[in-house]
């Protein structure tokens, strides 16, 4: 939004930053590690680890929660906290008060992270739908 960042925060204006690429995340934890020759990893029911997948989703949410802590919109942070609590009842994530975004570079980075998070939530949503579907039961 123009009012939040001081510029139009559109997907076309920023380079996406994957803040989870060097750690366990939804994509690494919920797909087959060796996709083979194709570029679309397959889910193998015999080797699929539901616990590992849920942990990857939790780690994604945790990483994005930390990166977005300066966001003015506390609704996003509260929603992430609720999702984390649903995944791990022992989570004690307490919303932090939003600090002011001081530089244009910080606002651009936050815009980039928000778009990357929006895309990652699509993946998380699809994995949660898969995990709760009758076909995923063994």
PDB file of C-alpha atoms in Angstrom:
ATOM      1  CA  UNK A   1       0.000   0.000   0.000  1.00  0.00           C
ATOM      2  CA  UNK A   2       1.174   3.513  -0.777  1.00  0.00           C
ATOM      3  CA  UNK A   3       0.350   4.745   2.737  1.00  0.00           C
ATOM      4  CA  UNK A   4       2.364   2.006   4.460  1.00  0.00           C
ATOM      5  CA  UNK A   5       5.630   2.222   2.577  1.00  0.00           C
ATOM      6  CA  UNK A   6       5.548   5.661   0.942  1.00  0.00           C
ATOM      7  CA  UNK A   7       5.600   4.042  -2.521  1.00  0.00           C
ATOM      8  CA  UNK A   8       3.538   1.553  -4.437  1.00  0.00           C
ATOM      9  CA  UNK A   9       4.556  -1.878  -3.178  1.00  0.00           C
ATOM     10  CA  UNK A  10       3.832  -4.058  -6.196  1.00  0.00           C
ATOM     11  CA  UNK A  11       5.388  -7.328  -7.244  1.00  0.00           C
ATOM     12  CA  UNK A  12       6.760  -5.642 -10.356  1.00  0.00           C
ATOM     13  CA  UNK A  13       8.655  -3.046  -8.284  1.00  0.00           C
ATOM     14  CA  UNK A  14      10.718  -5.414  -6.121  1.00  0.00           C
ATOM     15  CA  UNK A  15      13.042  -8.396  -6.363  1.00  0.00           C
ATOM     16  CA  UNK A  16      11.755 -11.247  -4.224  1.00  0.00           C
ATOM     17  CA  UNK A  17      13.993 -12.376  -1.393  1.00  0.00           C
ATOM     18  CA  UNK A  18      13.763 -15.952  -0.121  1.00  0.00           C
ATOM     19  CA  UNK A  19      14.718 -15.522   3.509  1.00  0.00           C
ATOM     20  CA  UNK A  20      14.280 -19.265   4.139  1.00  0.00           C
ATOM     21  CA  UNK A  21      16.553 -20.651   1.416  1.00  0.00           C
ATOM     22  CA  UNK A  22      19.355 -21.686   3.812  1.00  0.00           C
ATOM     23  CA  UNK A  23      17.151 -23.402   6.394  1.00  0.00           C
ATOM     24  CA  UNK A  24      14.425 -26.003   6.633  1.00  0.00           C
ATOM     25  CA  UNK A  25      11.301 -24.663   4.953  1.00  0.00           C
ATOM     26  CA  UNK A  26       8.020 -25.810   3.472  1.00  0.00           C
ATOM     27  CA  UNK A  27       9.455 -26.541   0.051  1.00  0.00           C
ATOM     28  CA  UNK A  28      12.425 -28.563   1.318  1.00  0.00           C
ATOM     29  CA  UNK A  29      10.496 -30.384   4.042  1.00  0.00           C
ATOM     30  CA  UNK A  30       7.321 -31.208   2.121  1.00  0.00           C
ATOM     31  CA  UNK A  31       8.689 -32.419  -1.204  1.00  0.00           C
ATOM     32  CA  UNK A  32      10.909 -35.233  -2.329  1.00  0.00           C
ATOM     33  CA  UNK A  33      14.541 -34.131  -1.927  1.00  0.00           C
ATOM     34  CA  UNK A  34      15.741 -35.346  -5.335  1.00  0.00           C
ATOM     35  CA  UNK A  35      13.277 -34.159  -7.984  1.00  0.00           C
ATOM     36  CA  UNK A  36      15.148 -36.098 -10.665  1.00  0.00           C
ATOM     37  CA  UNK A  37      15.215 -34.698 -14.162  1.00  0.00           C
ATOM     38  CA  UNK A  38      12.033 -32.633 -13.911  1.00  0.00           C
ATOM     39  CA  UNK A  39      11.580 -29.322 -12.183  1.00  0.00           C
ATOM     40  CA  UNK A  40       8.451 -30.283 -10.264  1.00  0.00           C
ATOM     41  CA  UNK A  41       9.184 -32.372  -7.146  1.00  0.00           C
ATOM     42  CA  UNK A  42       6.778 -35.245  -6.555  1.00  0.00           C
ATOM     43  CA  UNK A  43       5.298 -36.396  -3.275  1.00  0.00           C
ATOM     44  CA  UNK A  44       6.061 -40.026  -2.532  1.00  0.00           C
ATOM     45  CA  UNK A  45       3.490 -41.365  -0.072  1.00  0.00           C
ATOM     46  CA  UNK A  46       5.826 -44.078   1.179  1.00  0.00           C
ATOM     47  CA  UNK A  47       8.571 -41.604   2.126  1.00  0.00           C
ATOM     48  CA  UNK A  48       6.473 -38.526   2.940  1.00  0.00           C
ATOM     49  CA  UNK A  49       7.157 -37.304   6.482  1.00  0.00           C
ATOM     50  CA  UNK A  50       4.158 -35.340   7.784  1.00  0.00           C
ATOM     51  CA  UNK A  51       6.009 -34.238  10.930  1.00  0.00           C
ATOM     52  CA  UNK A  52       8.937 -32.906   8.907  1.00  0.00           C
ATOM     53  CA  UNK A  53       6.552 -31.079   6.579  1.00  0.00           C
ATOM     54  CA  UNK A  54       4.694 -29.430   9.468  1.00  0.00           C
ATOM     55  CA  UNK A  55       8.048 -28.438  11.010  1.00  0.00           C
ATOM     56  CA  UNK A  56       9.071 -26.855   7.682  1.00  0.00           C
ATOM     57  CA  UNK A  57       5.842 -24.849   7.597  1.00  0.00           C
ATOM     58  CA  UNK A  58       6.423 -23.739  11.195  1.00  0.00           C
ATOM     59  CA  UNK A  59      10.006 -22.692  10.401  1.00  0.00           C
ATOM     60  CA  UNK A  60       8.783 -20.662   7.410  1.00  0.00           C
ATOM     61  CA  UNK A  61       6.229 -18.879   9.559  1.00  0.00           C
ATOM     62  CA  UNK A  62       8.824 -18.233  12.242  1.00  0.00           C
ATOM     63  CA  UNK A  63      11.322 -16.778   9.751  1.00  0.00           C
ATOM     64  CA  UNK A  64       8.736 -14.520   8.149  1.00  0.00           C
ATOM     65  CA  UNK A  65       7.426 -13.480  11.581  1.00  0.00           C
ATOM     66  CA  UNK A  66      10.923 -12.339  12.557  1.00  0.00           C
ATOM     67  CA  UNK A  67      11.506 -10.558   9.247  1.00  0.00           C
ATOM     68  CA  UNK A  68       8.173  -8.735   9.395  1.00  0.00           C
ATOM     69  CA  UNK A  69       8.416  -7.624  13.040  1.00  0.00           C
ATOM     70  CA  UNK A  70       8.599  -3.942  12.004  1.00  0.00           C
ATOM     71  CA  UNK A  71       5.400  -4.136  10.002  1.00  0.00           C
ATOM     72  CA  UNK A  72       2.875  -1.500  11.036  1.00  0.00           C
ATOM     73  CA  UNK A  73      -0.071  -3.820  10.380  1.00  0.00           C
ATOM     74  CA  UNK A  74      -0.268  -5.962  13.511  1.00  0.00           C
ATOM     75  CA  UNK A  75      -3.022  -8.103  11.919  1.00  0.00           C
ATOM     76  CA  UNK A  76      -0.437  -9.867   9.731  1.00  0.00           C
ATOM     77  CA  UNK A  77       1.769 -10.603  12.753  1.00  0.00           C
ATOM     78  CA  UNK A  78      -1.172 -11.774  14.849  1.00  0.00           C
ATOM     79  CA  UNK A  79      -2.298 -14.105  12.058  1.00  0.00           C
ATOM     80  CA  UNK A  80       1.198 -15.589  11.763  1.00  0.00           C
ATOM     81  CA  UNK A  81       1.276 -16.070  15.548  1.00  0.00           C
ATOM     82  CA  UNK A  82      -2.073 -17.879  15.462  1.00  0.00           C
ATOM     83  CA  UNK A  83      -0.891 -20.140  12.640  1.00  0.00           C
ATOM     84  CA  UNK A  84       2.290 -20.959  14.572  1.00  0.00           C
ATOM     85  CA  UNK A  85       0.291 -21.744  17.708  1.00  0.00           C
ATOM     86  CA  UNK A  86      -1.969 -24.052  15.714  1.00  0.00           C
ATOM     87  CA  UNK A  87       1.083 -25.923  14.430  1.00  0.00           C
ATOM     88  CA  UNK A  88       2.918 -26.071  17.704  1.00  0.00           C
ATOM     89  CA  UNK A  89       0.890 -25.530  20.850  1.00  0.00           C
ATOM     90  CA  UNK A  90       4.007 -24.872  22.917  1.00  0.00           C
ATOM     91  CA  UNK A  91       4.869 -21.819  20.793  1.00  0.00           C
ATOM     92  CA  UNK A  92       5.104 -18.656  22.864  1.00  0.00           C
ATOM     93  CA  UNK A  93       5.323 -16.068  20.136  1.00  0.00           C
ATOM     94  CA  UNK A  94       4.253 -12.719  21.492  1.00  0.00           C
ATOM     95  CA  UNK A  95       3.566  -9.894  19.070  1.00  0.00           C
ATOM     96  CA  UNK A  96       6.210  -7.184  19.215  1.00  0.00           C
ATOM     97  CA  UNK A  97       5.249  -3.527  18.915  1.00  0.00           C
ATOM     98  CA  UNK A  98       6.022  -2.242  15.450  1.00  0.00           C
ATOM     99  CA  UNK A  99       8.981   0.071  15.184  1.00  0.00           C
ATOM    100  CA  UNK A 100       9.049   2.765  12.547  1.00  0.00           C
ATOM    101  CA  UNK A 101      10.621   1.894   9.223  1.00  0.00           C
ATOM    102  CA  UNK A 102      13.413   4.387   8.888  1.00  0.00           C
ATOM    103  CA  UNK A 103      14.995   4.037   5.470  1.00  0.00           C
ATOM    104  CA  UNK A 104      13.716   3.565   1.961  1.00  0.00           C
ATOM    105  CA  UNK A 105      15.885   0.418   1.636  1.00  0.00           C
ATOM    106  CA  UNK A 106      14.241  -1.117   4.728  1.00  0.00           C
ATOM    107  CA  UNK A 107      10.796  -0.387   3.301  1.00  0.00           C
ATOM    108  CA  UNK A 108      11.772  -1.890  -0.070  1.00  0.00           C
ATOM    109  CA  UNK A 109      13.115  -5.019   1.655  1.00  0.00           C
ATOM    110  CA  UNK A 110       9.948  -5.360   3.723  1.00  0.00           C
ATOM    111  CA  UNK A 111       7.845  -4.993   0.573  1.00  0.00           C
ATOM    112  CA  UNK A 112       9.921  -7.740  -1.060  1.00  0.00           C
ATOM    113  CA  UNK A 113       9.566 -10.038   1.957  1.00  0.00           C
ATOM    114  CA  UNK A 114       5.801  -9.477   2.091  1.00  0.00           C
ATOM    115  CA  UNK A 115       5.436 -10.528  -1.543  1.00  0.00           C
ATOM    116  CA  UNK A 116       7.664 -13.573  -1.019  1.00  0.00           C
ATOM    117  CA  UNK A 117       5.605 -14.477   2.052  1.00  0.00           C
ATOM    118  CA  UNK A 118       2.369 -14.112   0.090  1.00  0.00           C
ATOM    119  CA  UNK A 119       3.689 -16.575  -2.490  1.00  0.00           C
ATOM    120  CA  UNK A 120       4.936 -18.959   0.231  1.00  0.00           C
ATOM    121  CA  UNK A 121       1.498 -18.919   1.887  1.00  0.00           C
ATOM    122  CA  UNK A 122       0.071 -20.370  -1.331  1.00  0.00           C
ATOM    123  CA  UNK A 123       2.512 -23.293  -0.983  1.00  0.00           C
ATOM    124  CA  UNK A 124       1.698 -23.672   2.721  1.00  0.00           C
ATOM    125  CA  UNK A 125      -2.036 -23.626   1.976  1.00  0.00           C
ATOM    126  CA  UNK A 126      -1.648 -26.306  -0.681  1.00  0.00           C
ATOM    127  CA  UNK A 127       0.424 -28.510   1.637  1.00  0.00           C
ATOM    128  CA  UNK A 128      -2.107 -28.135   4.457  1.00  0.00           C
ATOM    129  CA  UNK A 129      -4.897 -29.077   2.034  1.00  0.00           C
ATOM    130  CA  UNK A 130      -2.879 -32.126   0.952  1.00  0.00           C
ATOM    131  CA  UNK A 131      -2.203 -33.134   4.561  1.00  0.00           C
ATOM    132  CA  UNK A 132      -5.898 -32.926   5.474  1.00  0.00           C
ATOM    133  CA  UNK A 133      -7.215 -34.624   2.333  1.00  0.00           C
ATOM    134  CA  UNK A 134      -8.539 -38.195   2.589  1.00  0.00           C
ATOM    135  CA  UNK A 135      -6.066 -39.297  -0.115  1.00  0.00           C
ATOM    136  CA  UNK A 136      -3.062 -38.406   2.056  1.00  0.00           C
ATOM    137  CA  UNK A 137      -4.109 -40.848   4.795  1.00  0.00           C
ATOM    138  CA  UNK A 138      -2.190 -44.077   4.759  1.00  0.00           C
TER     139      UNK A 138
END
